[in-house]
Amino acid sequence: MKTQEKDSRDIVPEPTVKRLPLYLHFLKKAKENGVLTISAPIIGQELEQDPTQVVKDLAYTGVKGRPRVGYNIYELIKGIEEFLGFNQVYDAFLVGAGNLGSALINYPEFRSFGFKIIAAFDISDDVVGTQRGDVNVLHFNVFKELASKLKVRIGILTTPAKVAQEVAEQMAKAGIRAIWNFTPVKLKLPEGVIVQNTSMYSNVAVLVMKLNNQLKKNKD
Amino acid sequence: MKTQEKDSRDIVPEPTVKRLPLYLHFLKKAKENGVLTISAPIIGQELEQDPTQVVKDLAYTGVKGRPRVGYNIYELIKGIEEFLGFNQVYDAFLVGAGNLGSALINYPEFRSFGFKIIAAFDISDDVVGTQRGDVNVLHFNVFKELASKLKVRIGILTTPAKVAQEVAEQMAKAGIRAIWNFTPVKLKLPEGVIVQNTSMYSNVAVLVMKLNNQLKKNKD
DNA sequence: TAGATTGTTAATCGATTAACAATC
DNA sequence: TAGATTGTTAATCGATTAACAATC
């Protein structure tokens, strides 16, 4: 089973998918500054990426550039957005309305990155009934009902680690298909539920290790 | 210049450095449950990693295991912590005491991951003078003085994107050697300043793309 | 035209996975 | 002893980088 089908749709390397939003952010800024065309070497210089890499990444989107000139910045922005699916916006539910949850709710830029948090959930009486920006914090016991009624497919998990697995299971049962997991817990869920982990720990480790190496290096 | 020296100290692959904290988190939980020895296949099964990969990663730490038995869990935890430099704790300053900043301050686990946030900075009168947990929010204009007095080497950047570059430059001038950057801005800093980016956008892109692919797949 | 950049194919590099001997 | 797991070397895989023809 699971015939490991090399689907023409998922041959895009994950590193490419991760770099495209960085290009997008830069391109939007450049557009605001009145730039009309832009070349891969310029993007690469700005974002410290190999120019060939940039060309290859952009090629995946299907946008065509012109030799010696570069890419039309409007086409390129539109092309990347469409390629990444950012033109259509998913509704998302967030569970765990603590500081991190509130921070994510207040990231208005997410709306231009493919989804929008339309409600938050928690179980603490202190926060249920309050608002974060224009998002209401509801009790988690209405999550399932609302999720299926509104056909919400994306869930954001910013609860304490201890309840993460339990909450994630509830999410899956309520029809959530993709979970953005900010807890350090490795979630065990039915096949087909997509989990994207954003654990702070891995990043910390890289930072601390690099710093240690550099300080050691300077000593000798 | 920059003789690309293959230093024996930084031949550790970055993927390995990123996986080790995940093992560490799992091992600590297992220890709490009374586990005394643990094997690579078990760790791998739990965290969905290839067992050979786990063995290789653990080998970097220098901890020895015993065939048929596995690793002593105390030695392993201690070994990973020492290898990653988590046994000594750096002081860190955080700039931008908004929701995200507050969330990070309230992550007490960071203390066991190599650093500790000892003060927060902002420029808004609304937050300067307040507290986040037991961390005071000070005005950014005393950052430099305090950073050099206390020899703080790690800075966490959770400001709005617009001021990120400027704040980062100030950090570098104040002697900060490593910046954990949560803004989507590509920071341009003097050579030698380590930057670790944790941009939300890349993760969003991967999640949205996977979800799109799956929904498409189910349609046909 | 001259030359910079795109677009694509080939070479390199590094990480993952497989194979297997050593060993408890 | 038998067999599972470590530890290490070799094979594979995939991404990055280099090379180069096409082209504006």
Tab-separated table of C-alpha atoms (C1' of nucleotides) in Angstrom:
chain	number	residue	atom	x	y	z
A	1	MET	CA	0.000	0.000	0.000
A	2	LYS	CA	0.883	3.658	-0.311
A	3	THR	CA	2.448	3.237	-3.710
A	4	GLN	CA	4.988	5.983	-3.167
A	5	GLU	CA	3.647	7.549	-6.341
A	6	LYS	CA	5.984	10.122	-7.755
A	7	ASP	CA	3.130	12.512	-8.298
A	8	SER	CA	3.994	15.303	-10.675
A	9	ARG	CA	2.569	17.660	-8.099
A	10	ASP	CA	4.860	16.906	-5.205
A	11	ILE	CA	8.183	16.785	-6.919
A	12	VAL	CA	8.866	20.295	-5.640
A	13	PRO	CA	11.764	20.046	-3.189
A	14	GLU	CA	10.851	21.200	0.295
A	15	PRO	CA	13.843	23.559	0.462
A	16	THR	CA	12.400	25.325	-2.562
A	17	VAL	CA	8.988	25.632	-0.916
A	18	LYS	CA	10.679	27.166	2.101
A	19	ARG	CA	12.687	29.666	0.094
A	20	LEU	CA	9.863	30.917	-2.093
A	21	PRO	CA	8.100	32.816	0.732
A	22	LEU	CA	11.383	34.553	1.518
A	23	TYR	CA	11.642	35.697	-2.072
A	24	LEU	CA	8.012	36.741	-1.937
A	25	HIS	CA	8.555	38.909	1.123
A	26	PHE	CA	11.533	40.604	-0.489
A	27	LEU	CA	9.748	41.074	-3.809
A	28	LYS	CA	6.790	42.761	-2.173
A	29	LYS	CA	9.092	45.203	-0.443
A	30	ALA	CA	10.892	45.867	-3.726
A	31	LYS	CA	7.592	46.430	-5.492
A	32	GLU	CA	6.638	49.020	-2.887
A	33	ASN	CA	9.884	50.793	-3.710
A	34	GLY	CA	8.840	51.041	-7.337
A	35	VAL	CA	10.957	48.233	-8.791
A	36	LEU	CA	9.440	46.927	-12.036
A	37	THR	CA	11.784	44.129	-13.089
A	38	ILE	CA	14.199	42.101	-11.035
A	39	SER	CA	16.831	39.476	-11.811
A	40	ALA	CA	17.746	36.299	-9.956
A	41	PRO	CA	21.274	37.523	-9.139
A	42	ILE	CA	19.825	40.599	-7.425
A	43	ILE	CA	17.419	38.529	-5.353
A	44	GLY	CA	20.224	36.135	-4.508
A	45	GLN	CA	22.562	38.915	-3.471
A	46	GLU	CA	19.941	40.395	-1.202
A	47	LEU	CA	18.974	37.110	0.443
A	48	GLU	CA	22.385	35.434	0.340
A	49	GLN	CA	21.341	32.696	-2.022
A	50	ASP	CA	23.138	31.264	-5.013
A	51	PRO	CA	21.741	32.971	-8.156
A	52	THR	CA	21.378	29.634	-9.947
A	53	GLN	CA	19.401	28.369	-7.011
A	54	VAL	CA	17.072	31.344	-7.296
A	55	VAL	CA	16.589	30.769	-11.017
A	56	LYS	CA	15.775	27.113	-10.398
A	57	ASP	CA	13.366	27.894	-7.604
A	58	LEU	CA	11.553	30.499	-9.671
A	59	ALA	CA	11.337	28.106	-12.612
A	60	TYR	CA	9.080	25.847	-10.535
A	61	THR	CA	6.443	28.563	-10.436
A	62	GLY	CA	6.283	28.653	-14.225
A	63	VAL	CA	6.954	32.366	-14.414
A	64	LYS	CA	9.161	33.226	-17.370
A	65	GLY	CA	12.014	35.691	-17.198
A	66	ARG	CA	13.862	37.436	-19.960
A	67	PRO	CA	17.622	37.066	-20.375
A	68	ARG	CA	19.526	40.253	-19.537
A	69	VAL	CA	16.382	41.752	-18.047
A	70	GLY	CA	15.022	39.473	-15.376
A	71	TYR	CA	11.456	38.949	-14.262
A	72	ASN	CA	8.486	41.272	-14.243
A	73	ILE	CA	7.960	41.837	-10.557
A	74	TYR	CA	4.162	41.789	-10.721
A	75	GLU	CA	4.103	38.521	-12.633
A	76	LEU	CA	6.655	37.029	-10.301
A	77	ILE	CA	4.774	37.937	-7.124
A	78	LYS	CA	1.528	36.681	-8.601
A	79	GLY	CA	3.230	33.529	-9.867
A	80	ILE	CA	4.766	32.639	-6.509
A	81	GLU	CA	1.514	33.348	-4.675
A	82	GLU	CA	-0.449	31.128	-7.009
A	83	PHE	CA	2.149	28.412	-6.954
A	84	LEU	CA	2.178	28.299	-3.161
A	85	GLY	CA	-1.604	28.511	-3.013
A	86	PHE	CA	-1.579	31.840	-1.233
A	87	ASN	CA	-4.200	33.341	-3.496
A	88	GLN	CA	-6.941	31.328	-1.854
A	89	VAL	CA	-7.267	31.715	1.915
A	90	TYR	CA	-8.051	28.858	4.310
A	91	ASP	CA	-9.924	29.494	7.530
A	92	ALA	CA	-8.019	28.303	10.578
A	93	PHE	CA	-8.831	27.606	14.221
A	94	LEU	CA	-6.257	28.171	16.929
A	95	VAL	CA	-6.248	26.274	20.211
A	96	GLY	CA	-4.411	27.686	23.204
A	97	ALA	CA	-4.927	31.418	23.550
A	98	GLY	CA	-1.833	32.137	25.607
A	99	ASN	CA	0.925	34.527	24.663
A	100	LEU	CA	2.119	32.528	21.688
A	101	GLY	CA	-1.407	32.024	20.415
A	102	SER	CA	-2.118	35.722	20.799
A	103	ALA	CA	1.079	36.561	18.955
A	104	LEU	CA	0.042	34.416	16.009
A	105	ILE	CA	-3.449	35.895	15.946
A	106	ASN	CA	-1.916	39.336	15.739
A	107	TYR	CA	0.270	38.434	12.747
A	108	PRO	CA	-1.998	40.028	10.180
A	109	GLU	CA	0.395	39.063	7.381
A	110	PHE	CA	-0.789	35.466	7.537
A	111	ARG	CA	-3.775	36.516	5.525
A	112	SER	CA	-1.462	37.001	2.550
A	113	PHE	CA	0.179	33.635	3.237
A	114	GLY	CA	-2.780	31.405	2.588
A	115	PHE	CA	-4.788	31.350	5.761
A	116	LYS	CA	-6.654	33.367	8.322
A	117	ILE	CA	-7.326	32.623	11.967
A	118	ILE	CA	-11.068	33.052	12.426
A	119	ALA	CA	-11.451	31.838	16.004
A	120	ALA	CA	-9.403	30.850	19.028
A	121	PHE	CA	-10.194	28.234	21.658
A	122	ASP	CA	-9.129	27.638	25.212
A	123	ILE	CA	-10.475	26.017	28.372
A	124	SER	CA	-9.458	28.607	30.937
A	125	ASP	CA	-12.277	30.778	32.270
A	126	ASP	CA	-9.834	33.667	32.371
A	127	VAL	CA	-9.586	33.877	28.594
A	128	VAL	CA	-12.767	32.250	27.250
A	129	GLY	CA	-15.066	35.072	26.226
A	130	THR	CA	-12.288	37.600	25.683
A	131	GLN	CA	-10.960	38.887	22.372
A	132	ARG	CA	-7.575	38.947	20.663
A	133	GLY	CA	-7.711	41.674	18.087
A	134	ASP	CA	-10.963	40.872	16.313
A	135	VAL	CA	-10.780	37.157	17.091
A	136	ASN	CA	-12.989	35.729	19.832
A	137	VAL	CA	-11.741	33.184	22.313
A	138	LEU	CA	-14.322	30.402	22.652
A	139	HIS	CA	-14.493	27.358	24.887
A	140	PHE	CA	-12.831	24.308	23.390
A	141	ASN	CA	-15.966	22.231	23.906
A	142	VAL	CA	-17.580	23.943	20.912
A	143	PHE	CA	-14.569	23.338	18.670
A	144	LYS	CA	-15.863	20.216	16.978
A	145	GLU	CA	-19.297	21.617	16.269
A	146	LEU	CA	-17.967	24.834	14.795
A	147	ALA	CA	-15.174	23.186	12.842
A	148	SER	CA	-17.526	20.854	11.041
A	149	LYS	CA	-20.149	23.537	10.522
A	150	LEU	CA	-17.607	25.936	9.028
A	151	LYS	CA	-15.585	23.157	7.367
A	152	VAL	CA	-12.359	24.405	8.909
A	153	ARG	CA	-9.357	22.376	7.735
A	154	ILE	CA	-6.387	24.019	9.458
A	155	GLY	CA	-5.722	23.912	13.187
A	156	ILE	CA	-2.981	25.728	15.065
A	157	LEU	CA	-1.790	24.087	18.249
A	158	THR	CA	-0.351	26.436	20.875
A	159	THR	CA	-1.434	24.666	24.039
A	160	PRO	CA	0.809	23.461	26.860
A	161	ALA	CA	2.710	20.319	25.894
A	162	LYS	CA	0.823	18.162	28.366
A	163	VAL	CA	-2.490	18.435	26.540
A	164	ALA	CA	-1.128	18.665	22.998
A	165	GLN	CA	-1.702	15.031	21.982
A	166	GLU	CA	-5.240	14.999	23.361
A	167	VAL	CA	-6.181	18.300	21.717
A	168	ALA	CA	-4.656	17.208	18.401
A	169	GLU	CA	-6.767	14.040	18.437
A	170	GLN	CA	-9.885	16.096	19.035
A	171	MET	CA	-8.894	18.347	16.177
A	172	ALA	CA	-8.508	15.394	13.840
A	173	LYS	CA	-11.901	14.041	14.887
A	174	ALA	CA	-13.438	17.419	14.162
A	175	GLY	CA	-12.263	17.235	10.552
A	176	ILE	CA	-9.031	19.205	10.795
A	177	ARG	CA	-6.693	18.047	8.049
A	178	ALA	CA	-3.552	20.011	8.780
A	179	ILE	CA	-2.111	20.937	12.158
A	180	TRP	CA	0.534	23.546	12.738
A	181	ASN	CA	2.140	22.256	15.913
A	182	PHE	CA	4.076	24.677	18.125
A	183	THR	CA	4.470	22.244	21.003
A	184	PRO	CA	7.547	20.035	21.334
A	185	VAL	CA	5.330	16.947	21.343
A	186	LYS	CA	5.570	14.443	18.489
A	187	LEU	CA	1.906	14.043	17.612
A	188	LYS	CA	0.507	10.617	16.772
A	189	LEU	CA	-2.460	11.012	14.488
A	190	PRO	CA	-4.425	9.018	11.918
A	191	GLU	CA	-2.797	8.776	8.535
A	192	GLY	CA	-3.688	11.642	6.276
A	193	VAL	CA	-3.529	14.351	8.904
A	194	ILE	CA	-0.718	16.705	7.978
A	195	VAL	CA	1.449	17.949	10.823
A	196	GLN	CA	3.859	20.824	10.484
A	197	ASN	CA	6.114	21.177	13.501
A	198	THR	CA	7.604	24.491	14.501
A	199	SER	CA	9.583	23.611	17.561
A	200	MET	CA	11.686	26.314	19.100
A	201	TYR	CA	14.180	23.822	20.462
A	202	SER	CA	15.880	22.855	17.226
A	203	ASN	CA	16.560	26.481	16.434
A	204	VAL	CA	17.884	27.154	19.891
A	205	ALA	CA	20.254	24.224	19.577
A	206	VAL	CA	21.703	25.472	16.314
A	207	LEU	CA	22.150	28.965	17.721
A	208	VAL	CA	23.790	27.858	20.951
A	209	MET	CA	26.069	25.418	19.142
A	210	LYS	CA	27.231	28.021	16.635
A	211	LEU	CA	27.884	30.498	19.414
A	212	ASN	CA	29.850	27.958	21.410
A	213	ASN	CA	31.923	27.068	18.349
A	214	GLN	CA	32.694	30.689	17.624
A	215	LEU	CA	33.666	31.541	21.166
A	216	LYS	CA	35.896	28.469	21.275
A	217	LYS	CA	37.455	29.425	17.952
A	218	ASN	CA	38.251	32.927	19.152
A	219	LYS	CA	39.961	31.573	22.210
A	220	ASP	CA	42.695	29.843	20.226
B	1	MET	CA	40.456	35.361	3.477
B	2	LYS	CA	38.144	33.087	5.439
B	3	THR	CA	40.049	29.927	4.708
B	4	GLN	CA	36.970	27.706	4.840
B	5	GLU	CA	38.768	25.701	7.479
B	6	LYS	CA	37.237	22.292	7.971
B	7	ASP	CA	37.412	22.655	11.707
B	8	SER	CA	37.022	19.365	13.524
B	9	ARG	CA	34.456	21.094	15.688
B	10	ASP	CA	31.934	22.051	13.063
B	11	ILE	CA	31.746	18.912	11.039
B	12	VAL	CA	28.503	18.076	12.823
B	13	PRO	CA	25.736	18.183	10.215
B	14	GLU	CA	23.096	20.777	10.975
B	15	PRO	CA	20.276	18.223	10.596
B	16	THR	CA	21.904	16.261	13.407
B	17	VAL	CA	22.071	19.339	15.631
B	18	LYS	CA	18.392	19.911	14.972
B	19	ARG	CA	17.398	16.346	15.767
B	20	LEU	CA	19.338	16.006	19.001
B	21	PRO	CA	17.041	18.343	20.991
B	22	LEU	CA	14.068	16.289	19.851
B	23	TYR	CA	15.707	13.135	21.174
B	24	LEU	CA	16.548	15.011	24.352
B	25	HIS	CA	12.954	16.032	24.927
B	26	PHE	CA	11.742	12.498	24.410
B	27	LEU	CA	14.483	10.999	26.605
B	28	LYS	CA	13.637	13.302	29.488
B	29	LYS	CA	10.015	12.230	29.310
B	30	ALA	CA	11.062	8.580	29.186
B	31	LYS	CA	13.351	9.069	32.185
B	32	GLU	CA	10.444	10.507	34.155
B	33	ASN	CA	8.548	7.331	33.368
B	34	GLY	CA	11.318	5.288	34.928
B	35	VAL	CA	13.052	4.058	31.790
B	36	LEU	CA	16.689	3.155	32.526
B	37	THR	CA	18.064	2.057	29.166
B	38	ILE	CA	16.851	2.837	25.702
B	39	SER	CA	17.811	1.723	22.206
B	40	ALA	CA	18.058	3.675	18.973
B	41	PRO	CA	15.265	1.701	17.283
B	42	ILE	CA	12.884	2.620	20.104
B	43	ILE	CA	13.764	6.303	19.870
B	44	GLY	CA	13.416	6.127	16.120
B	45	GLN	CA	10.051	4.439	16.278
B	46	GLU	CA	8.745	7.047	18.679
B	47	LEU	CA	10.020	10.025	16.699
B	48	GLU	CA	9.620	8.572	13.211
B	49	GLN	CA	13.294	8.541	12.444
B	50	ASP	CA	15.400	5.883	10.790
B	51	PRO	CA	17.112	3.852	13.548
B	52	THR	CA	20.465	4.058	11.776
B	53	GLN	CA	20.075	7.786	11.660
B	54	VAL	CA	19.502	7.853	15.396
B	55	VAL	CA	22.581	5.704	16.051
B	56	LYS	CA	24.683	8.009	13.894
B	57	ASP	CA	23.362	11.146	15.538
B	58	LEU	CA	23.988	9.772	19.009
B	59	ALA	CA	27.505	8.706	18.032
B	60	TYR	CA	28.414	12.389	17.564
B	61	THR	CA	27.855	13.003	21.253
B	62	GLY	CA	30.455	10.378	22.154
B	63	VAL	CA	28.075	8.441	24.379
B	64	LYS	CA	28.612	4.704	24.057
B	65	GLY	CA	25.809	2.207	23.827
B	66	ARG	CA	25.826	-1.527	24.336
B	67	PRO	CA	24.723	-3.918	21.583
B	68	ARG	CA	21.431	-5.653	22.368
B	69	VAL	CA	20.841	-3.299	25.280
B	70	GLY	CA	20.998	0.271	24.090
B	71	TYR	CA	22.093	3.368	25.943
B	72	ASN	CA	21.961	4.270	29.593
B	73	ILE	CA	19.362	6.989	29.638
B	74	TYR	CA	21.134	9.166	32.215
B	75	GLU	CA	24.413	9.061	30.316
B	76	LEU	CA	22.621	9.764	27.078
B	77	ILE	CA	20.743	12.791	28.391
B	78	LYS	CA	23.884	14.142	29.991
B	79	GLY	CA	25.885	13.438	26.844
B	80	ILE	CA	23.486	15.246	24.528
B	81	GLU	CA	23.216	18.216	26.870
B	82	GLU	CA	26.969	18.572	27.098
B	83	PHE	CA	27.446	18.087	23.394
B	84	LEU	CA	24.925	20.802	22.565
B	85	GLY	CA	26.328	23.089	25.238
B	86	PHE	CA	23.118	23.077	27.237
B	87	ASN	CA	24.874	22.478	30.522
B	88	GLN	CA	26.142	26.043	30.651
B	89	VAL	CA	23.509	28.757	30.395
B	90	TYR	CA	23.933	32.010	28.458
B	91	ASP	CA	22.163	35.161	29.541
B	92	ALA	CA	19.996	36.633	26.804
B	93	PHE	CA	18.305	39.972	26.171
B	94	LEU	CA	15.025	40.136	24.291
B	95	VAL	CA	13.926	43.177	22.301
B	96	GLY	CA	10.262	43.689	21.475
B	97	ALA	CA	8.025	42.830	24.411
B	98	GLY	CA	4.870	42.161	22.414
B	99	ASN	CA	2.913	38.952	22.429
B	100	LEU	CA	5.597	36.882	20.769
B	101	GLY	CA	8.280	38.274	23.042
B	102	SER	CA	6.114	37.580	26.076
B	103	ALA	CA	5.496	34.047	24.880
B	104	LEU	CA	9.214	33.402	24.634
B	105	ILE	CA	9.872	34.879	28.057
B	106	ASN	CA	7.300	32.515	29.491
B	107	TYR	CA	8.930	29.451	27.948
B	108	PRO	CA	10.700	28.364	31.107
B	109	GLU	CA	12.138	25.318	29.345
B	110	PHE	CA	14.686	27.497	27.574
B	111	ARG	CA	16.713	27.418	30.736
B	112	SER	CA	17.427	23.768	30.078
B	113	PHE	CA	18.267	24.546	26.461
B	114	GLY	CA	21.302	26.686	27.017
B	115	PHE	CA	20.046	30.163	27.730
B	116	LYS	CA	17.921	32.326	29.920
B	117	ILE	CA	16.192	35.588	29.130
B	118	ILE	CA	17.223	37.982	31.885
B	119	ALA	CA	15.688	41.201	30.596
B	120	ALA	CA	13.341	42.510	27.925
B	121	PHE	CA	13.472	45.816	26.084
B	122	ASP	CA	10.963	47.939	24.243
B	123	ILE	CA	10.364	51.582	23.405
B	124	SER	CA	6.643	51.832	24.054
B	125	ASP	CA	5.650	53.655	27.246
B	126	ASP	CA	2.809	51.161	27.614
B	127	VAL	CA	5.142	48.269	28.321
B	128	VAL	CA	8.380	49.834	29.599
B	129	GLY	CA	8.372	49.407	33.358
B	130	THR	CA	6.047	46.411	33.354
B	131	GLN	CA	6.956	42.803	34.021
B	132	ARG	CA	6.620	39.545	32.096
B	133	GLY	CA	6.809	36.776	34.644
B	134	ASP	CA	9.886	37.754	36.593
B	135	VAL	CA	11.494	39.587	33.691
B	136	ASN	CA	11.453	43.378	33.647
B	137	VAL	CA	10.743	45.361	30.503
B	138	LEU	CA	13.280	48.182	30.231
B	139	HIS	CA	13.658	51.006	27.753
B	140	PHE	CA	15.778	50.102	24.753
B	141	ASN	CA	18.012	53.099	25.307
B	142	VAL	CA	19.719	51.305	28.201
B	143	PHE	CA	20.294	48.140	26.157
B	144	LYS	CA	23.866	48.889	25.173
B	145	GLU	CA	24.984	49.913	28.615
B	146	LEU	CA	23.486	46.858	30.291
B	147	ALA	CA	24.586	44.439	27.592
B	148	SER	CA	28.223	45.425	27.896
B	149	LYS	CA	28.104	45.619	31.669
B	150	LEU	CA	26.589	42.141	31.945
B	151	LYS	CA	28.494	40.801	28.921
B	152	VAL	CA	25.321	39.505	27.313
B	153	ARG	CA	26.045	37.662	24.067
B	154	ILE	CA	22.617	36.491	22.891
B	155	GLY	CA	19.853	38.769	21.631
B	156	ILE	CA	16.339	37.796	20.693
B	157	LEU	CA	14.643	39.953	18.114
B	158	THR	CA	10.848	40.075	18.299
B	159	THR	CA	10.234	43.636	17.146
B	160	PRO	CA	8.073	44.741	14.236
B	161	ALA	CA	9.781	44.099	10.899
B	162	LYS	CA	10.201	47.802	10.173
B	163	VAL	CA	12.698	48.368	12.964
B	164	ALA	CA	14.375	44.957	12.897
B	165	GLN	CA	17.475	45.959	10.902
B	166	GLU	CA	18.092	49.047	13.018
B	167	VAL	CA	17.635	47.201	16.307
B	168	ALA	CA	19.882	44.365	15.147
B	169	GLU	CA	22.653	46.832	14.311
B	170	GLN	CA	22.355	48.353	17.777
B	171	MET	CA	22.521	44.878	19.262
B	172	ALA	CA	25.710	44.102	17.358
B	173	LYS	CA	27.271	47.379	18.484
B	174	ALA	CA	26.399	46.506	22.073
B	175	GLY	CA	28.438	43.319	21.842
B	176	ILE	CA	25.716	40.813	21.015
B	177	ARG	CA	27.273	37.913	19.139
B	178	ALA	CA	24.248	35.812	18.255
B	179	ILE	CA	20.786	37.016	17.277
B	180	TRP	CA	17.696	34.853	17.218
B	181	ASN	CA	15.619	36.617	14.611
B	182	PHE	CA	11.859	36.133	14.583
B	183	THR	CA	11.185	38.866	12.026
B	184	PRO	CA	10.954	38.080	8.307
B	185	VAL	CA	13.745	40.577	7.626
B	186	LYS	CA	17.061	39.349	6.217
B	187	LEU	CA	19.472	41.074	8.605
B	188	LYS	CA	22.679	42.600	7.278
B	189	LEU	CA	25.277	42.618	10.024
B	190	PRO	CA	29.044	42.722	10.431
B	191	GLU	CA	30.779	39.426	9.815
B	192	GLY	CA	30.993	37.266	12.878
B	193	VAL	CA	27.531	38.025	14.204
B	194	ILE	CA	25.546	34.813	14.153
B	195	VAL	CA	21.943	35.059	13.007
B	196	GLN	CA	19.414	32.297	13.471
B	197	ASN	CA	16.196	32.951	11.614
B	198	THR	CA	12.890	31.533	12.764
B	199	SER	CA	10.504	32.863	10.193
B	200	MET	CA	6.946	31.665	10.394
B	201	TYR	CA	6.437	32.091	6.668
B	202	SER	CA	8.473	29.153	5.464
B	203	ASN	CA	6.561	26.811	7.720
B	204	VAL	CA	3.238	28.222	6.631
B	205	ALA	CA	4.187	27.690	3.021
B	206	VAL	CA	5.030	24.035	3.545
B	207	LEU	CA	1.810	23.445	5.442
B	208	VAL	CA	-0.435	25.175	2.916
B	209	MET	CA	1.262	23.465	-0.012
B	210	LYS	CA	0.908	20.009	1.539
B	211	LEU	CA	-2.734	20.648	2.325
B	212	ASN	CA	-3.406	21.852	-1.205
B	213	ASN	CA	-1.706	18.777	-2.658
B	214	GLN	CA	-3.694	16.444	-0.470
B	215	LEU	CA	-7.029	18.057	-1.194
B	216	LYS	CA	-6.229	17.960	-4.908
B	217	LYS	CA	-5.210	14.302	-4.664
B	218	ASN	CA	-8.448	13.360	-2.935
B	219	LYS	CA	-10.443	15.006	-5.659
B	220	ASP	CA	-9.245	12.593	-8.323
C	1	DT	C1'	26.797	43.660	-31.592
C	2	DA	C1'	28.343	42.516	-26.874
C	3	DG	C1'	27.306	40.796	-22.739
C	4	DA	C1'	24.314	39.716	-18.874
C	5	DT	C1'	20.822	36.614	-17.521
C	6	DT	C1'	17.658	32.822	-18.252
C	7	DG	C1'	16.922	27.981	-18.566
C	8	DT	C1'	18.616	23.450	-18.507
C	9	DT	C1'	21.801	19.679	-18.230
C	10	DA	C1'	25.899	17.756	-15.848
C	11	DA	C1'	29.022	17.469	-11.823
C	12	DT	C1'	29.586	17.835	-7.093
C	13	DC	C1'	28.543	17.622	-2.563
C	14	DG	C1'	26.421	16.094	1.608
C	15	DA	C1'	22.962	13.655	4.032
C	16	DT	C1'	20.269	9.512	4.392
C	17	DT	C1'	19.838	4.739	3.969
C	18	DA	C1'	21.643	0.126	3.450
C	19	DA	C1'	24.931	-3.412	4.565
C	20	DC	C1'	27.526	-5.862	7.693
C	21	DA	C1'	30.955	-7.019	11.117
C	22	DA	C1'	31.570	-6.658	16.132
C	23	DT	C1'	29.615	-7.491	20.536
C	24	DC	C1'	26.928	-7.952	24.450
D	1	DT	C1'	24.508	-19.813	22.065
D	2	DA	C1'	21.289	-16.959	19.351
D	3	DG	C1'	19.943	-12.761	18.085
D	4	DA	C1'	19.231	-7.829	18.613
D	5	DT	C1'	21.664	-3.641	18.535
D	6	DT	C1'	25.791	-0.824	18.168
D	7	DG	C1'	29.205	1.212	15.314
D	8	DT	C1'	31.146	1.963	10.921
D	9	DT	C1'	31.839	1.665	6.041
D	10	DA	C1'	29.639	1.659	1.443
D	11	DA	C1'	25.741	2.763	-1.660
D	12	DT	C1'	22.077	5.655	-2.690
D	13	DC	C1'	19.566	9.571	-3.016
D	14	DG	C1'	18.579	14.344	-3.490
D	15	DA	C1'	19.871	19.061	-3.331
D	16	DT	C1'	23.238	22.491	-4.509
D	17	DT	C1'	26.556	24.255	-7.510
D	18	DA	C1'	28.881	24.546	-11.919
D	19	DA	C1'	28.803	24.704	-16.872
D	20	DC	C1'	27.038	26.283	-20.964
D	21	DA	C1'	23.917	27.089	-24.784
D	22	DA	C1'	20.015	30.136	-25.897
D	23	DT	C1'	18.388	34.727	-26.033
D	24	DC	C1'	17.106	39.292	-25.308
